[in-house]
PDB file of C-alpha atoms in Angstrom:
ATOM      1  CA  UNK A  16     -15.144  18.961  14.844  1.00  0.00           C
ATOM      2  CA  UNK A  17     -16.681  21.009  11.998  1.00  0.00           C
ATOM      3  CA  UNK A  18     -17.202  23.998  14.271  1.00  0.00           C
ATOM      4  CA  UNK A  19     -13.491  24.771  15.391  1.00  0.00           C
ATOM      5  CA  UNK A  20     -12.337  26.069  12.400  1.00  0.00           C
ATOM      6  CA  UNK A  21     -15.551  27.498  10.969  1.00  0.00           C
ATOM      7  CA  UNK A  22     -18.712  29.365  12.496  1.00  0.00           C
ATOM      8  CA  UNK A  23     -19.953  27.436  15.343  1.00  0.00           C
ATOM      9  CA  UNK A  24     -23.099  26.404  13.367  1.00  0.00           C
ATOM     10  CA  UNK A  25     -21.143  24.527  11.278  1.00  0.00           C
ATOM     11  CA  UNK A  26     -20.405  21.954  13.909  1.00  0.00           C
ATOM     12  CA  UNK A  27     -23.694  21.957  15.138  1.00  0.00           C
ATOM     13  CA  UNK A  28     -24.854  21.062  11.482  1.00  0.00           C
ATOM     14  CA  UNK A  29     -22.430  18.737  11.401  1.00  0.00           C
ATOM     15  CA  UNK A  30     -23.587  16.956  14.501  1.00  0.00           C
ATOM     16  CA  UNK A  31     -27.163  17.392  13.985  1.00  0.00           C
ATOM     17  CA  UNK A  32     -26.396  15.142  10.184  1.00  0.00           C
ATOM     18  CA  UNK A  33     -24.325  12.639  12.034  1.00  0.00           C
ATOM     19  CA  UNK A  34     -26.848  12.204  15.149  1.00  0.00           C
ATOM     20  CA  UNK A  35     -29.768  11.598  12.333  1.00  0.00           C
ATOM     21  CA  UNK A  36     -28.136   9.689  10.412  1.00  0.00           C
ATOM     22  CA  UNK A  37     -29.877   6.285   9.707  1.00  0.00           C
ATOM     23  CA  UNK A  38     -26.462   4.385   9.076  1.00  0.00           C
ATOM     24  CA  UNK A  39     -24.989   5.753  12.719  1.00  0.00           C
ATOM     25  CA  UNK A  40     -28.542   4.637  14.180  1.00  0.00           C
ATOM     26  CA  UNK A  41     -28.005   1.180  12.372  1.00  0.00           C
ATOM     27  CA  UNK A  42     -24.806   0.796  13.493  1.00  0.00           C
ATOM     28  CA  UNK A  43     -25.174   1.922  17.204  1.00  0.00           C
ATOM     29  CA  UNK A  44     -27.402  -1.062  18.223  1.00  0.00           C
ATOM     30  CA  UNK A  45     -26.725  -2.620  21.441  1.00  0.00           C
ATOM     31  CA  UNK A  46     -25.273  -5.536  19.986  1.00  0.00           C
ATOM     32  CA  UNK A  47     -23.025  -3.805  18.047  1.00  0.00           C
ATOM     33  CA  UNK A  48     -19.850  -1.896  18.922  1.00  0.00           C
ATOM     34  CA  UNK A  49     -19.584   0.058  15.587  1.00  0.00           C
ATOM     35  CA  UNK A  50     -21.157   3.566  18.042  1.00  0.00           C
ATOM     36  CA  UNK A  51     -18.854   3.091  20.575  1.00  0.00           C
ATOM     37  CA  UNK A  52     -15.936   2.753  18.119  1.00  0.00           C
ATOM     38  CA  UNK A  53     -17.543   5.665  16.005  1.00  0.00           C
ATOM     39  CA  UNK A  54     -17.505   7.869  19.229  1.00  0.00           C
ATOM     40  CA  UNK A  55     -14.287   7.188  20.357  1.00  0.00           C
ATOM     41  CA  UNK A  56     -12.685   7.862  16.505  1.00  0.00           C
ATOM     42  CA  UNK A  57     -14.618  10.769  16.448  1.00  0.00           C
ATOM     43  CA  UNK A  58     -12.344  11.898  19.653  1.00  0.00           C
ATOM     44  CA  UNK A  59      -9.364  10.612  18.215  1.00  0.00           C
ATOM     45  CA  UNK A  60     -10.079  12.857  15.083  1.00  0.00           C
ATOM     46  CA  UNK A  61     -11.406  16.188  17.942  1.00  0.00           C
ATOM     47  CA  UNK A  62      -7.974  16.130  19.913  1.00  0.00           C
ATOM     48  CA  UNK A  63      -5.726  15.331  16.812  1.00  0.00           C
ATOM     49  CA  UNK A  64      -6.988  18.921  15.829  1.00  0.00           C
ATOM     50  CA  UNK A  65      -6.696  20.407  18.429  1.00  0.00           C
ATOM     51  CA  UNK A  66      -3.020  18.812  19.393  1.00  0.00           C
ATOM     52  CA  UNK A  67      -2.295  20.067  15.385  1.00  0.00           C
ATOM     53  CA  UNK A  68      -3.494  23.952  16.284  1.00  0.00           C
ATOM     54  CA  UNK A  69      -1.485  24.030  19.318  1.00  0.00           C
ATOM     55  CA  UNK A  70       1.959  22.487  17.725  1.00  0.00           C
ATOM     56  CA  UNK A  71       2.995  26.373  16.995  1.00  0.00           C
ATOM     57  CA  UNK A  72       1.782  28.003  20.383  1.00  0.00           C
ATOM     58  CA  UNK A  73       1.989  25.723  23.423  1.00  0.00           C
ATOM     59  CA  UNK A  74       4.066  22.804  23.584  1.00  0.00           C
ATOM     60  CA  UNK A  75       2.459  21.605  26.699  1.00  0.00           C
ATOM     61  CA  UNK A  76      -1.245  21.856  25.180  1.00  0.00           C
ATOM     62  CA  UNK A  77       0.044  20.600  22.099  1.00  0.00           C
ATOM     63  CA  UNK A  78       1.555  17.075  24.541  1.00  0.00           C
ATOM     64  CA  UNK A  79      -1.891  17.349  25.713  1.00  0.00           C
ATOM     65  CA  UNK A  80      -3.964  16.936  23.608  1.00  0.00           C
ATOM     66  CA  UNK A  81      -1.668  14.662  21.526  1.00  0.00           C
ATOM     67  CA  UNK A  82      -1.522  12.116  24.039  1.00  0.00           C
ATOM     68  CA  UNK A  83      -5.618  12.276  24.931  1.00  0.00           C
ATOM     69  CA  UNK A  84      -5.860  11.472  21.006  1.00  0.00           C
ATOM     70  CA  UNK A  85      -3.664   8.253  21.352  1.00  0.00           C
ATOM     71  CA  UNK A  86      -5.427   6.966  24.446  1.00  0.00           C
ATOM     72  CA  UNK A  87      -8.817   7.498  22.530  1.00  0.00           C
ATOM     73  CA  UNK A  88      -7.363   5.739  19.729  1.00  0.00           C
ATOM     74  CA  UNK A  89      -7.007   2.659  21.383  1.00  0.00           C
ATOM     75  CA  UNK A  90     -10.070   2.974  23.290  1.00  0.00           C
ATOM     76  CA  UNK A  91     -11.512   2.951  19.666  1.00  0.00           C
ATOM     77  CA  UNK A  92      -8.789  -0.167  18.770  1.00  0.00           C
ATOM     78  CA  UNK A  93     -10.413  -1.891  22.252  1.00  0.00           C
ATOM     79  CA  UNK A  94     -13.946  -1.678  21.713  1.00  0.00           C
ATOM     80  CA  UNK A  95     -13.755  -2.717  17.651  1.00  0.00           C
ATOM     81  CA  UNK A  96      -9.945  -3.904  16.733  1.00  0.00           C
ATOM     82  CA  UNK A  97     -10.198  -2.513  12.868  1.00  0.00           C
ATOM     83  CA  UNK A  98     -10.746   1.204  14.740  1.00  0.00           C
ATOM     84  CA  UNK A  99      -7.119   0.973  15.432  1.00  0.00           C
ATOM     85  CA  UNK A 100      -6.539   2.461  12.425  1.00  0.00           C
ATOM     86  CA  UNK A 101      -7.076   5.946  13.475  1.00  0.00           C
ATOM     87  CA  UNK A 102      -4.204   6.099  15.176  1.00  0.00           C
ATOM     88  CA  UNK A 103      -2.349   6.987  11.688  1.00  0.00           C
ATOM     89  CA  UNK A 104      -4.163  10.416  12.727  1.00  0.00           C
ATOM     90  CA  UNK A 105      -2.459  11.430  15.752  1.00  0.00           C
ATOM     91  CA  UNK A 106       1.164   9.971  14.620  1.00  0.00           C
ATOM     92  CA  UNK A 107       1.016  11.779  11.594  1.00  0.00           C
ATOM     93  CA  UNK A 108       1.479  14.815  13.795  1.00  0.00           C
ATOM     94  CA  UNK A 109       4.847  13.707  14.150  1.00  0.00           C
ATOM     95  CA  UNK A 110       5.595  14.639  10.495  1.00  0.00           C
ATOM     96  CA  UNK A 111       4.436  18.357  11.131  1.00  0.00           C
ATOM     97  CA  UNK A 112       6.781  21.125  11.122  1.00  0.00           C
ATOM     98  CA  UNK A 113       5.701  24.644  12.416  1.00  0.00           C
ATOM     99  CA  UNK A 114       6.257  27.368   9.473  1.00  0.00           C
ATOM    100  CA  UNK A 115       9.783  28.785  10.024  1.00  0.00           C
ATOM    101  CA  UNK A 116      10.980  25.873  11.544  1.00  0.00           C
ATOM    102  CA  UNK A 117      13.166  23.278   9.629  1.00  0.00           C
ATOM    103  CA  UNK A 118      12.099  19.678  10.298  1.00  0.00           C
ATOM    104  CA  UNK A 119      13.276  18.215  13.750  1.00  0.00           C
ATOM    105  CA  UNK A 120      14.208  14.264  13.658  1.00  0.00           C
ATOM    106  CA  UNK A 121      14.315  13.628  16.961  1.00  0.00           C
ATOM    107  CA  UNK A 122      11.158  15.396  18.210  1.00  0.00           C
ATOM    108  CA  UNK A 123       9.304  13.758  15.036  1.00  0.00           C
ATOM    109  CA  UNK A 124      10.569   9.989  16.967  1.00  0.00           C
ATOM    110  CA  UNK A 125       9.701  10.676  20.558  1.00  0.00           C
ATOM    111  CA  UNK A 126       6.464  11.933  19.365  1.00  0.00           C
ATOM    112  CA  UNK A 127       5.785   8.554  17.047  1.00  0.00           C
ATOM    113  CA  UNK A 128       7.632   6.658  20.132  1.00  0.00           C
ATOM    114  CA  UNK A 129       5.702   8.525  22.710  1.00  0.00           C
ATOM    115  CA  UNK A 130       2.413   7.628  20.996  1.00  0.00           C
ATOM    116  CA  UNK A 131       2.690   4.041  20.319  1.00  0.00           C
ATOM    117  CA  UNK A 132       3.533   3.650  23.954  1.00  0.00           C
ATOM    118  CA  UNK A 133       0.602   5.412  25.082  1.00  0.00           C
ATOM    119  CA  UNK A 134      -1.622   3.589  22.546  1.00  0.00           C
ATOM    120  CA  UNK A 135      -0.026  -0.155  23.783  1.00  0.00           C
ATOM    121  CA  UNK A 136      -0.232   0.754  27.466  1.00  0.00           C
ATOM    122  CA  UNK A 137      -4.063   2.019  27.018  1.00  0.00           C
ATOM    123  CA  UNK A 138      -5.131  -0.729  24.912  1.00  0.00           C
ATOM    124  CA  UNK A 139      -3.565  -3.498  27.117  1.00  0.00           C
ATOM    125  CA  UNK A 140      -5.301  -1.810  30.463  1.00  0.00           C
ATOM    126  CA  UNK A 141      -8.140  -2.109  28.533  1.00  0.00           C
ATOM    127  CA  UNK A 142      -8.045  -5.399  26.585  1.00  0.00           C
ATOM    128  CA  UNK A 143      -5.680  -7.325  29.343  1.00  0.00           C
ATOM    129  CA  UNK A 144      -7.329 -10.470  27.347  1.00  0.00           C
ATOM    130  CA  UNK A 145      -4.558  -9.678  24.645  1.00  0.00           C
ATOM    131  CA  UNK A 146      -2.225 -10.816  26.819  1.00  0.00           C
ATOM    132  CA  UNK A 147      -3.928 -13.119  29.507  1.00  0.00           C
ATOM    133  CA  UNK A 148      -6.176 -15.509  26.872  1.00  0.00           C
ATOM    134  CA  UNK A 149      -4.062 -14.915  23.709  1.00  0.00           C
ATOM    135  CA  UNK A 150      -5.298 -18.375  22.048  1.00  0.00           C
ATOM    136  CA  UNK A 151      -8.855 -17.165  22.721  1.00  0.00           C
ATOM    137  CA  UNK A 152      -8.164 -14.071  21.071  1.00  0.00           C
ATOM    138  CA  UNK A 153      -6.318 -15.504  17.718  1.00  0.00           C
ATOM    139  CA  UNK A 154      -9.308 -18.432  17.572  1.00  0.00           C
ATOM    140  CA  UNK A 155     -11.830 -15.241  17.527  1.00  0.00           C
ATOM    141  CA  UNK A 156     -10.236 -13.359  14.951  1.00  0.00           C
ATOM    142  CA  UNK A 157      -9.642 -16.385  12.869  1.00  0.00           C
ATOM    143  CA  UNK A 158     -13.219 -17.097  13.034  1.00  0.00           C
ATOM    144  CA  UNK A 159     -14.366 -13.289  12.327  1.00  0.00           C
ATOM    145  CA  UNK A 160     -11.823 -13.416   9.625  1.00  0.00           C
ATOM    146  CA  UNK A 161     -13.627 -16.441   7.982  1.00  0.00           C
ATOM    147  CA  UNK A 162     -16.865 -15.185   8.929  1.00  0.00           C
ATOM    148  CA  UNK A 163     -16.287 -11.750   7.133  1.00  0.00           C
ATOM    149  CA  UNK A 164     -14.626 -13.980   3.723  1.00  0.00           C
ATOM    150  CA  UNK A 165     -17.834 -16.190   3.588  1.00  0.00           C
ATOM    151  CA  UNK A 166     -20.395 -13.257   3.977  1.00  0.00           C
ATOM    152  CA  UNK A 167     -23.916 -12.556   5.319  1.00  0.00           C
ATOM    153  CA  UNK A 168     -26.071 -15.057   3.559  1.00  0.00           C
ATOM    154  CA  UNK A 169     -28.590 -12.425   1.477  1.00  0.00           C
ATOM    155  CA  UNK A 170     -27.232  -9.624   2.965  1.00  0.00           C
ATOM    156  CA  UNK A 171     -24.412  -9.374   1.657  1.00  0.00           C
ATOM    157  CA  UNK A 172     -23.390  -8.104  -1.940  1.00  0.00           C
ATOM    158  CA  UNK A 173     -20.294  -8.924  -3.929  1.00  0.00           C
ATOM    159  CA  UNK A 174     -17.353  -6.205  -4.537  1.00  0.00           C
ATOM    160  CA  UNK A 175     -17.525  -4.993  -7.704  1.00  0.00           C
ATOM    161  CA  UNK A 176     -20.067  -3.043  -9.967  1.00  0.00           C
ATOM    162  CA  UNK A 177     -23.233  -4.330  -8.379  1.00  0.00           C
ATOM    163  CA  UNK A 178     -21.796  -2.721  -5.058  1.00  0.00           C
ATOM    164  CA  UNK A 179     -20.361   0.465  -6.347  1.00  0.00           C
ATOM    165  CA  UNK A 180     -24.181   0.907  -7.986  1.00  0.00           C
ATOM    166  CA  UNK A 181     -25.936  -0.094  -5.017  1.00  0.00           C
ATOM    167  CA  UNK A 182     -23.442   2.772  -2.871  1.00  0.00           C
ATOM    168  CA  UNK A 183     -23.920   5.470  -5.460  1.00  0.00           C
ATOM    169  CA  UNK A 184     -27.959   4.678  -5.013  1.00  0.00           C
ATOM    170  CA  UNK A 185     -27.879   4.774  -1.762  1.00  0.00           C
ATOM    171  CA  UNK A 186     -26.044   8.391  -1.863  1.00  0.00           C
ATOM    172  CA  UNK A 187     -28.011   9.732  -4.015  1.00  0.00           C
ATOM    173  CA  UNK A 188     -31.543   8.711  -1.594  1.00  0.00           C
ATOM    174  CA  UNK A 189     -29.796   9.280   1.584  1.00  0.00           C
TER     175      UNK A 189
END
């Protein structure tokens, strides 16, 4: 992502921080989907761009790569649910006007429209559970929810000062 708009070393920089970084290699074990979801965000994010650069020259690139960003945002929402959030990204396109161009209503709905279709048909192929073994589902997330309120034994620290120390710490070793 760093290399489209800047020299081509630039993205390979970019890459070469986020591939080495400890926290991504943490977060990528098997067990865990946080890489997947990462990945998949990280495509959101790549197409969003490049949907946003080709707004003012190609309105079939720009459909293009607008919906490929949706269907990668749920792919991010299906393999870790709080990933969803990405899709803000792409729908914000919606809002964008072309310079010159006074702001168009209806193409700013049928592209929000458009998108939240494509994200609800993607994520249900995907998670068909959702839909099929919806008490499962709710039990889950009510037990994640209470899982994440409780904590991680020792692991965890409380919100507050001790965390925002421990953060700035950790930025300023990592």
């Amino acid at each position: 992502i760093g290399g489209m708009q800047l020299h081509p070393v630039v993205g390979v920089i970019a890459a070469a921080l986020l591939g080495l970084s400890w926290e991504v290699s943490y977060h990528s074990r098997i067990e865990a989907p946080d890489g997947i979801a990462l990945m998949f965000v990280a495509l959101t994010l790549c197409c969003t761009l490049l949907a946003f650069s080709a707004a003012a020259d190609a309105h079939r690139a720009f459909w293009g790569w607008f919906v490929l960003a949706v269907a990668f945002a749920a792919c991010a929402a299906a393999s870790k649910y709080t990933a969803g959030f990405v899709l803000a990204s792409p729908l914000l396109l919606a809002l964008h006007t072309t310079p010159g161009r006074a702001f168009d209503w209806r193409r700013a709905v049928l592209v929000g429209v458009t998108g939240c279709m494509v994200f609800a048909i993607t994520f249900l192929i995907l998670v068909p559970g959702v839909f099929l073994e919806r008490d499962i589902l709710l039990s889950d997330m009510a037990w994640e929810r209470a899982h994440y309120q409780r904590g991680h034994n020792w692991q965890t620290v409380e919100a507050g000062f001790d965390h925002g120390s421990r953060m700035l710490a950790y930025f300023g070793t990592a």
